[in-house]
C-alpha cells in the first residue's frame, strides 16, 4: 500500500520516547487509562480507544485531550505525567493498534 | 453374582474411579482477580495459600465477583461481557457465557437464584439463572429520552429487588424480581448528572449513587421509596479546588459501619464521615489523594483507604472514634483493592505492579504474609455471600 506524503512525514516524525519510557507508557495506558477505557481499550465509562473508534478523530485533538483533559467530562489532564511528544507517541500507537505490556 | 454383590462392586468402582476429595468448607476461601491475564486465583485465608489458578475468563479489567449462597461458586463479571461461574471446590470453570459487549459488574438475588449483570454495551441489565446461567430477563436501560444508557452501581436489595443507576440518563431504577421473567420496574428520573457508581447500606435500607457531574449523592430510602430520590451531602465537593480524578471512586466499598458511612469524594483529597441514618455530614478528613476504596474493618472501628494514580502506592487508616488518620502505609506500587477477613483480624491488599498480595495485621500494621499473583486487582472473600449489596 502506498503511503501519502503527509502520512510518511508523520511516521518519520513520530517521536520515540526511548525503550524504557515506552514500556512505562504502555503500562500507564493499559493499566491506568484502562481504569476507564478498559485494559483492552474497548471502552468502559470512557469511550473506546481502538483504531476503529479513533479513525475519524484528528490526532491533534486526541493529543490535546490527553494533555489538557476534556472539561465537562471525567477525562482528567495528564500533562503532569505525560509530555507533549509522549502524548503524540501514544496517539500514534492508539491509531495503529496499541502495543501490549511487554 | 447376586444383585447385592453386583451393587457393591458398582459402588466400589464408582468410589475408586473418583479421586477421593478432601472434604472441606469454603468459608475461608476467596478469589483474587488477575486482571491482565484473564485468570483468577483461589486463595485460602486460613493458611495464606494460593490453592489454584483458573484461566480463560476473558478481559478482567474492572472485574468483580459475587458468591452463591452456599459459598461454593464465584460469579466473575468481566469487562468484555463475560459471566463465568467458578467452582471453588473443583477449582475450575463450571459455566461461562458472554452476555454483552461491555460490562461493569453484577449482583446475586437474595434467594441466590438469579444473577444480574450491569452492562454498558448494550446499556441495561441482564438476569440469568444462577444455576445454569440461562437467560431469565432482559432490562434495556432506555432513559426518559429514549436513549440506551450505561448501567452502573447494580446491587441486590431486600424484597427480591435489584437496584441500579443509569449513567447517561441520570436515573435510578428498582427492579422487583418476584416474578423473575417479568421484572416490575420503579424508575426515578432526574436524580442528578452522571451517577458513576452506587452502593447500598449493609442493612439494605439506603441506596446511594455518587454523582460525577454534580455535587453530593443521590439517595433513595428503600423503606420509603414514595418519598423519591433526594440529594444528600450537597456541600461535599463544593468548597475549594477540584482535583483531577485519575480513577473513579468505588462506592461498593463505601464503608457503612452501622451508624456511620465514610465516603471518598470525586475531585477531593478527603473523605467525609456522615451519619448513616440522616446522611448529614459529621466530619471531613484530609487524606493522601483521591480516595478510591474506603473499606471498614468488620467491627467498624477502622476504615482503610486506597488511592487513585499517582498516589496508588499509599494506604491510609482512619480511626473512626477519633476521626484521625492513624497510619500511612506504603505497601508498594499499584494498590488496587483491599479486603478484610470476615472478623477483621487481617486485611489483604492487592499490589498490581508488584505482582503480589500482601496481608496486614490491622492492629499492629505489620505485614504478616504475602502471596504471588499476576497483576492482581479485586480480592473477594466468600463471606460476601451473606452480605446485602455484595
Coordinates of C-alpha atoms in Angstrom, one line a residue:
Chain A
X1 CA 0.0 0.0 0.0
X2 CA 1.2 3.5 -0.9
X3 CA 1.5 5.9 2.0
X4 CA 0.6 9.5 1.4
X5 CA 3.4 12.1 1.7
X6 CA 1.8 13.5 4.8
X7 CA 1.4 10.1 6.5
X8 CA 5.0 9.3 5.6
X9 CA 6.1 12.6 7.1
X10 CA 4.1 11.9 10.3
X11 CA 5.6 8.5 10.6
X12 CA 9.1 9.9 10.1
X13 CA 8.4 12.5 12.8
X14 CA 6.8 10.0 15.2
X15 CA 8.8 10.6 18.4
X16 CA 10.3 7.7 20.2
X17 CA 10.4 8.2 24.0
X18 CA 13.1 5.5 24.4
X19 CA 12.6 1.9 25.2
X20 CA 12.4 2.1 28.9
X21 CA 9.9 5.0 28.9
X22 CA 7.9 3.4 26.2
X23 CA 7.4 0.4 28.5
X24 CA 6.3 2.7 31.2
X25 CA 3.9 4.5 28.9
X26 CA 2.4 1.2 27.6
X27 CA 1.8 0.1 31.2
X28 CA 0.3 3.5 32.0
X29 CA -2.1 3.4 29.1
X30 CA -3.1 -0.2 29.6
X31 CA -3.5 -0.1 33.4
X32 CA -4.3 3.5 34.3
X33 CA -6.1 4.8 31.2
X34 CA -7.6 1.3 31.3
X35 CA -9.4 2.0 34.5
X36 CA -12.0 4.0 32.5
X37 CA -11.2 2.9 28.9
X38 CA -10.7 -0.8 29.6
X39 CA -7.4 -2.7 29.6
X40 CA -8.1 -3.7 26.0
X41 CA -9.1 -0.1 25.3
X42 CA -12.5 -1.3 24.2
X43 CA -14.2 1.3 26.4
X44 CA -15.8 1.5 29.8
X45 CA -17.1 4.6 31.5
X46 CA -14.8 6.3 29.0
X47 CA -15.1 5.7 25.2
X48 CA -13.2 3.0 23.3
X49 CA -9.7 3.9 22.1
X50 CA -9.3 1.3 19.4
X51 CA -8.1 2.2 15.9
X52 CA -11.6 1.8 14.6
X53 CA -13.1 4.1 17.2
X54 CA -10.4 6.8 16.7
X55 CA -10.1 6.7 12.9
X56 CA -12.1 9.8 12.3
X57 CA -10.7 11.8 15.3
X58 CA -7.8 14.2 14.4
X59 CA -4.6 13.3 16.1
X60 CA -4.1 16.9 17.4
X61 CA -7.4 16.8 19.2
X62 CA -6.6 13.5 20.8
X63 CA -3.2 14.8 22.0
X64 CA -4.9 17.8 23.5
X65 CA -7.5 15.6 25.2
X66 CA -4.6 13.6 26.8
X67 CA -2.6 16.6 27.9
X68 CA -5.4 19.0 28.9
X69 CA -8.3 16.7 29.7
X70 CA -11.8 17.2 28.4
X71 CA -13.6 19.8 30.5
X72 CA -17.2 18.8 31.2
X73 CA -16.3 15.1 31.1
X74 CA -14.5 12.9 33.6
X75 CA -11.3 12.9 31.4
X76 CA -8.5 14.5 33.5
X77 CA -5.4 16.3 32.2
X78 CA -2.3 14.1 32.1
X79 CA 0.2 16.9 31.4
X80 CA 1.9 16.5 34.7
X81 CA 2.7 12.9 33.9
X82 CA 3.0 12.7 30.1
X83 CA 5.0 15.2 27.9
X84 CA 3.7 16.5 24.6
X85 CA 5.9 14.3 22.5
X86 CA 4.9 11.3 24.6
X87 CA 1.2 12.1 24.0
X88 CA 1.9 12.2 20.3
X89 CA 3.6 8.8 20.5
X90 CA 0.6 7.4 22.5
X91 CA -1.9 8.8 20.0
X92 CA 0.2 7.4 17.1
X93 CA 0.1 4.0 18.9
X94 CA -3.6 4.1 19.6
X95 CA -4.4 4.8 16.0
X96 CA -2.3 1.9 14.8
X97 CA -3.3 -0.5 17.5
X98 CA -1.7 -0.1 20.9
X99 CA 1.1 -2.5 21.9
X100 CA 0.6 -4.9 24.8
X101 CA 2.5 -4.7 28.0
X102 CA 5.9 -6.3 27.5
Chain B
X1 CA -23.3 -62.9 41.2
X2 CA -26.0 -61.7 43.5
X3 CA -27.7 -58.4 42.8
X4 CA -26.4 -57.2 46.2
X5 CA -22.8 -58.1 45.4
X6 CA -23.0 -56.5 41.9
X7 CA -24.2 -53.3 43.7
X8 CA -21.3 -53.4 46.0
X9 CA -18.8 -53.8 43.1
X10 CA -20.5 -51.0 41.3
X11 CA -20.2 -48.8 44.4
X12 CA -16.5 -49.7 44.7
X13 CA -15.9 -49.0 41.0
X14 CA -17.5 -45.5 41.4
X15 CA -15.5 -44.7 44.5
X16 CA -12.2 -45.8 43.1
X17 CA -13.0 -44.0 39.8
X18 CA -13.0 -40.7 41.6
X19 CA -10.0 -39.2 43.3
X20 CA -11.3 -39.1 46.9
X21 CA -11.5 -35.4 47.6
X22 CA -10.5 -34.0 51.0
X23 CA -13.7 -32.7 52.5
X24 CA -13.5 -29.0 53.3
X25 CA -15.7 -25.9 53.6
X26 CA -15.3 -22.8 51.6
X27 CA -15.9 -20.2 54.3
X28 CA -12.2 -19.3 54.5
X29 CA -11.7 -19.1 50.7
X30 CA -11.6 -16.2 48.4
X31 CA -10.9 -15.3 44.8
X32 CA -8.4 -12.8 43.5
X33 CA -8.7 -11.3 40.1
X34 CA -5.6 -11.4 37.9
X35 CA -6.7 -8.6 35.5
X36 CA -4.0 -8.8 32.8
X37 CA -4.1 -12.5 32.3
X38 CA -7.8 -13.2 32.4
X39 CA -7.3 -15.5 35.3
X40 CA -8.3 -15.8 39.0
X41 CA -6.6 -17.3 42.0
X42 CA -8.5 -19.3 44.6
X43 CA -6.9 -18.4 47.9
X44 CA -7.2 -19.9 51.4
X45 CA -7.2 -17.2 54.1
X46 CA -6.6 -19.7 57.0
X47 CA -3.3 -20.9 55.5
X48 CA -2.4 -17.8 53.5
X49 CA -2.2 -20.1 50.5
X50 CA -2.9 -19.9 46.8
X51 CA -4.8 -23.1 46.1
X52 CA -5.3 -22.8 42.3
X53 CA -5.2 -20.6 39.3
X54 CA -8.2 -20.7 36.9
X55 CA -7.8 -19.1 33.5
X56 CA -9.8 -18.4 30.4
X57 CA -12.1 -15.8 31.9
X58 CA -11.6 -13.1 29.2
X59 CA -11.0 -9.4 29.8
X60 CA -10.9 -8.9 33.6
X61 CA -10.1 -5.2 33.8
X62 CA -12.5 -3.9 36.3
X63 CA -13.8 -7.4 37.2
X64 CA -15.9 -8.1 40.2
X65 CA -17.4 -11.1 41.9
X66 CA -20.4 -12.3 43.9
X67 CA -20.9 -15.6 45.5
X68 CA -23.5 -18.3 45.6
X69 CA -25.3 -18.6 48.9
X70 CA -23.5 -22.0 49.6
X71 CA -20.2 -20.1 49.1
X72 CA -19.1 -22.8 46.6
X73 CA -19.4 -20.8 43.4
X74 CA -17.9 -17.4 42.4
X75 CA -19.7 -15.5 39.7
X76 CA -17.0 -13.4 37.9
X77 CA -18.2 -10.4 35.9
X78 CA -15.7 -9.4 33.2
X79 CA -15.3 -6.2 31.3
X80 CA -16.0 -8.0 28.0
X81 CA -19.5 -9.1 29.0
X82 CA -18.2 -12.5 30.2
X83 CA -20.0 -14.1 33.1
X84 CA -18.1 -17.0 34.5
X85 CA -19.2 -19.4 37.3
X86 CA -16.1 -20.7 39.0
X87 CA -16.3 -23.8 41.2
X88 CA -14.1 -23.2 44.3
X89 CA -14.0 -26.9 45.3
X90 CA -13.3 -28.4 41.9
X91 CA -11.1 -25.3 41.2
X92 CA -12.3 -24.9 37.6
X93 CA -14.8 -23.1 35.5
X94 CA -18.3 -24.6 35.9
X95 CA -20.0 -22.5 33.2
X96 CA -19.2 -19.4 31.2
X97 CA -21.2 -17.2 28.9
X98 CA -20.5 -13.9 27.1
X99 CA -23.7 -12.0 27.6
X100 CA -22.9 -8.4 26.4
X101 CA -20.2 -6.4 24.7
X102 CA -19.1 -4.3 27.7
X103 CA -20.0 -4.8 31.4
X104 CA -19.3 -3.4 34.8
X105 CA -20.3 -5.9 37.5
X106 CA -23.3 -7.6 38.9
X107 CA -25.3 -8.9 41.8
X108 CA -26.9 -12.1 43.1
X109 CA -30.5 -12.1 44.3
X110 CA -31.2 -12.5 48.0
X111 CA -32.5 -16.1 47.4
X112 CA -29.4 -16.9 45.4
X113 CA -31.4 -18.0 42.3
X114 CA -30.7 -15.0 40.0
X115 CA -27.5 -13.4 38.8
X116 CA -27.9 -9.9 37.3
X117 CA -25.2 -8.1 35.2
X118 CA -24.9 -4.4 34.6
X119 CA -24.0 -3.7 31.0
X120 CA -22.5 -0.6 29.3
X121 CA -23.0 -2.1 25.8
X122 CA -25.8 -2.6 25.2
X123 CA -26.8 -0.5 28.1
X124 CA -29.1 -2.4 30.5
X125 CA -29.3 -5.3 33.0
X126 CA -29.5 -8.9 32.0
X127 CA -30.7 -11.5 34.5
X128 CA -29.6 -15.2 34.5
X129 CA -30.4 -18.4 36.3
X130 CA -27.7 -18.7 38.9
X131 CA -27.6 -22.5 38.4
X132 CA -27.0 -22.8 34.6
X133 CA -26.6 -19.2 33.5
X134 CA -29.6 -19.5 31.2
X135 CA -31.3 -16.1 30.4
X136 CA -34.2 -15.1 32.6
X137 CA -34.9 -11.4 31.9
X138 CA -33.5 -8.6 29.9
X139 CA -34.0 -5.0 31.1
X140 CA -32.9 -2.5 28.5
X141 CA -31.9 0.8 30.2
X142 CA -33.6 3.4 28.0
X143 CA -33.8 6.7 29.9
X144 CA -36.6 9.2 29.7
X145 CA -35.1 10.5 26.5
X146 CA -35.4 7.0 24.9
X147 CA -31.6 6.5 24.6
X148 CA -29.8 3.5 25.9
X149 CA -27.7 4.3 29.0
X150 CA -24.7 2.6 30.6
X151 CA -25.7 0.9 33.8
X152 CA -23.7 1.3 37.0
X153 CA -24.0 0.5 40.7
X154 CA -26.1 -2.7 40.4
X155 CA -26.9 -4.2 43.8
X156 CA -29.3 -6.6 45.4
X157 CA -31.8 -5.3 47.9
X158 CA -34.2 -6.9 50.4
X159 CA -37.6 -7.8 48.9
X160 CA -36.4 -9.6 45.8
X161 CA -35.0 -6.5 44.3
X162 CA -32.2 -5.3 42.2
X163 CA -31.3 -1.6 42.2
X164 CA -29.1 0.2 39.7
X165 CA -28.3 3.6 38.2
X166 CA -28.3 4.9 34.6
X167 CA -25.1 6.8 34.0
X168 CA -26.1 8.7 30.8
X169 CA -29.7 9.2 31.7
X170 CA -29.3 10.2 35.3
X171 CA -31.9 7.8 36.7
X172 CA -32.2 5.1 39.5
X173 CA -34.3 2.0 38.8
X174 CA -35.6 -0.5 41.2
X175 CA -36.4 -3.9 39.6
X176 CA -38.8 -6.1 41.6
X177 CA -38.0 -9.7 40.8
X178 CA -40.8 -11.6 42.5
X179 CA -41.8 -12.8 39.0
X180 CA -38.2 -13.3 37.6
X181 CA -39.3 -13.4 34.0
X182 CA -41.3 -10.2 34.3
X183 CA -39.5 -7.7 36.4
X184 CA -41.6 -4.8 37.7
X185 CA -39.6 -1.5 37.3
X186 CA -39.9 1.5 39.5
X187 CA -38.0 4.3 37.8
X188 CA -36.7 7.5 39.4
X189 CA -35.7 10.1 36.8
X190 CA -33.8 13.4 37.2
X191 CA -31.7 12.1 40.1
X192 CA -28.6 14.1 39.1
X193 CA -25.9 14.2 36.4
X194 CA -23.6 11.2 35.7
X195 CA -24.2 8.7 38.6
X196 CA -20.9 6.8 38.3
X197 CA -21.4 4.1 40.9
X198 CA -23.9 3.1 43.6
X199 CA -24.0 1.3 46.8
X200 CA -26.5 0.0 49.4
X201 CA -26.0 0.2 53.1
X202 CA -25.4 -3.1 54.8
X203 CA -28.9 -3.0 56.3
X204 CA -30.3 -2.8 52.8
X205 CA -32.2 0.4 53.5
X206 CA -30.4 3.2 51.6
X207 CA -29.2 3.1 48.0
X208 CA -26.8 5.9 47.2
X209 CA -25.4 6.9 43.9
X210 CA -22.3 9.1 43.6
X211 CA -22.7 11.9 41.0
X212 CA -19.8 12.9 38.9
X213 CA -21.5 15.8 37.1
X214 CA -22.9 17.4 40.3
X215 CA -22.2 17.7 43.9
X216 CA -23.5 15.3 46.5
X217 CA -25.0 11.9 46.3
X218 CA -28.5 10.8 45.1
X219 CA -30.1 8.9 47.9
X220 CA -33.1 6.5 47.8
X221 CA -34.7 5.3 51.1
X222 CA -35.9 1.8 50.1
X223 CA -38.1 1.7 53.2
X224 CA -39.9 4.8 51.8
X225 CA -39.5 4.8 48.0
X226 CA -42.5 7.0 47.6
X227 CA -40.5 9.9 49.1
X228 CA -38.4 9.7 45.9
X229 CA -34.7 10.2 45.4
X230 CA -33.2 13.0 47.5
X231 CA -29.9 14.8 47.2
X232 CA -27.6 14.3 50.2
X233 CA -24.3 15.7 51.3
X234 CA -24.5 18.5 48.7
X235 CA -22.0 20.7 50.4
X236 CA -19.4 18.0 50.0
X237 CA -17.3 18.8 47.0
X238 CA -18.5 22.4 46.7
X239 CA -15.7 24.1 48.5
X240 CA -12.3 24.8 47.2
X241 CA -10.3 23.5 44.3
X242 CA -11.3 20.3 42.5
X243 CA -8.5 17.9 41.6
X244 CA -8.4 15.8 38.5
X245 CA -9.7 12.3 39.1
X246 CA -7.4 9.7 37.6
X247 CA -9.6 6.8 38.8
X248 CA -13.2 6.9 39.8
X249 CA -14.0 6.2 43.4
X250 CA -15.7 2.9 44.0
X251 CA -18.8 3.1 46.0
X252 CA -19.3 -0.5 46.7
X253 CA -16.6 -0.1 49.2
X254 CA -18.1 2.9 50.9
X255 CA -17.7 2.0 54.5
X256 CA -21.0 1.6 56.1
X257 CA -20.4 0.7 59.7
X258 CA -23.9 0.7 61.0
X259 CA -24.1 4.3 62.3
X260 CA -21.5 5.9 60.1
X261 CA -20.8 5.9 56.4
X262 CA -17.4 7.0 55.1
X263 CA -17.3 8.3 51.5
X264 CA -14.5 9.3 49.1
X265 CA -15.4 12.4 47.2
X266 CA -14.7 12.7 43.5
X267 CA -12.2 15.5 42.9
X268 CA -11.3 16.0 46.6
X269 CA -8.4 14.7 48.6
X270 CA -10.6 14.0 51.6
X271 CA -13.2 11.6 52.9
X272 CA -16.4 12.5 54.5
X273 CA -17.9 10.9 57.6
X274 CA -21.7 11.0 57.6
X275 CA -24.5 9.7 59.8
X276 CA -25.9 6.6 58.1
X277 CA -29.5 7.3 59.1
X278 CA -29.7 11.0 58.4
X279 CA -26.9 11.3 55.8
X280 CA -25.8 14.5 57.4
X281 CA -22.1 15.3 57.4
X282 CA -20.2 14.7 60.6
X283 CA -16.6 15.4 59.6
X284 CA -14.2 15.8 56.7
X285 CA -10.8 14.2 56.9
X286 CA -7.9 15.2 54.6
X287 CA -6.3 12.2 53.0
X288 CA -3.3 11.5 50.8
X289 CA -5.0 11.7 47.4
X290 CA -8.2 10.8 45.5
X291 CA -9.6 8.0 47.6
X292 CA -10.9 5.0 45.6
X293 CA -12.0 2.5 48.2
X294 CA -12.9 3.2 51.8
X295 CA -13.3 -0.2 53.5
X296 CA -14.4 -0.6 57.1
X297 CA -12.9 -3.2 59.3
X298 CA -15.9 -5.5 60.2
X299 CA -16.0 -4.1 63.7
X300 CA -16.4 -0.6 62.2
X301 CA -13.6 1.0 64.2
X302 CA -11.1 1.5 61.4
X303 CA -11.5 2.4 57.7
X304 CA -8.8 1.6 55.3
X305 CA -8.4 3.8 52.2
X306 CA -6.5 3.4 49.0
X307 CA -6.0 6.0 46.3
X308 CA -6.1 6.8 42.6
X309 CA -3.0 7.3 40.4
X310 CA -0.5 8.8 41.2
X311 CA -1.0 8.1 44.9
X312 CA -1.8 4.4 44.4
X313 CA 1.3 3.3 46.3
X314 CA -0.3 4.5 49.6
X315 CA -2.9 3.2 52.0
X316 CA -4.2 5.2 55.0
X317 CA -6.0 4.0 58.1
X318 CA -8.8 6.2 59.5
X319 CA -9.7 5.7 63.2
X320 CA -13.4 6.4 63.3
X321 CA -13.8 7.3 67.0
X322 CA -11.1 10.0 66.8
X323 CA -11.7 10.8 63.1
X324 CA -7.9 10.8 62.5
X325 CA -5.6 9.2 60.1
X326 CA -3.6 6.9 62.4
X327 CA -1.4 5.2 59.9
X328 CA 0.0 5.8 56.4
X329 CA 1.4 2.8 54.7
X330 CA 3.5 2.5 51.5
X331 CA 2.8 -1.2 50.7
X332 CA 4.1 -1.0 47.1
X333 CA 3.1 0.2 43.6
X334 CA -0.5 -0.1 42.4
X335 CA -2.6 -0.8 45.5
X336 CA -5.9 -1.6 43.8
X337 CA -8.1 -3.2 46.4
X338 CA -8.3 -4.3 50.0
X339 CA -10.5 -6.9 51.7
X340 CA -10.8 -7.8 55.4
X341 CA -11.1 -11.3 56.7
X342 CA -14.6 -11.9 57.9
X343 CA -13.9 -10.9 61.5
X344 CA -11.3 -8.3 60.7
X345 CA -8.2 -9.8 62.2
X346 CA -6.3 -9.3 58.9
X347 CA -6.6 -7.3 55.7
X348 CA -5.4 -8.4 52.3
X349 CA -4.1 -5.8 49.8
X350 CA -3.6 -6.3 46.0
X351 CA -0.4 -4.8 44.6
X352 CA -0.9 -4.7 40.9
X353 CA 2.5 -3.5 39.9
X354 CA 4.4 -5.7 42.4
X355 CA 2.6 -8.8 41.3
X356 CA 1.6 -9.9 44.8
X357 CA -1.0 -9.9 47.5
X358 CA 0.2 -8.6 50.9
X359 CA -1.5 -9.4 54.2
X360 CA -1.5 -7.0 57.1
X361 CA -2.4 -7.1 60.8
X362 CA -4.7 -4.1 61.3
X363 CA -3.8 -3.9 65.0
X364 CA 0.0 -3.6 64.5
X365 CA 0.0 -2.6 60.8
X366 CA 2.7 -5.2 60.4
X367 CA 2.9 -7.2 57.2
X368 CA 2.2 -10.8 58.1
X369 CA 2.1 -12.6 54.8
X370 CA 2.5 -12.3 51.0
X371 CA 1.3 -14.4 48.0
X372 CA 2.3 -14.1 44.4
X373 CA -0.4 -13.0 41.9
X374 CA -0.2 -11.7 38.4
X375 CA -1.4 -8.0 38.2
X376 CA -3.9 -8.6 41.0
X377 CA -6.9 -6.3 41.3
X378 CA -10.1 -7.2 43.2
X379 CA -9.9 -9.5 46.3
X380 CA -13.2 -11.2 47.2
X381 CA -13.7 -13.4 50.2
X382 CA -16.7 -15.8 50.4
X383 CA -18.2 -14.0 53.4
X384 CA -19.7 -11.7 50.8
X385 CA -22.2 -14.5 50.0
X386 CA -24.2 -13.4 53.1
X387 CA -23.9 -9.6 52.9
X388 CA -26.6 -7.5 51.4
X389 CA -25.3 -5.5 48.5
X390 CA -22.2 -7.6 47.9

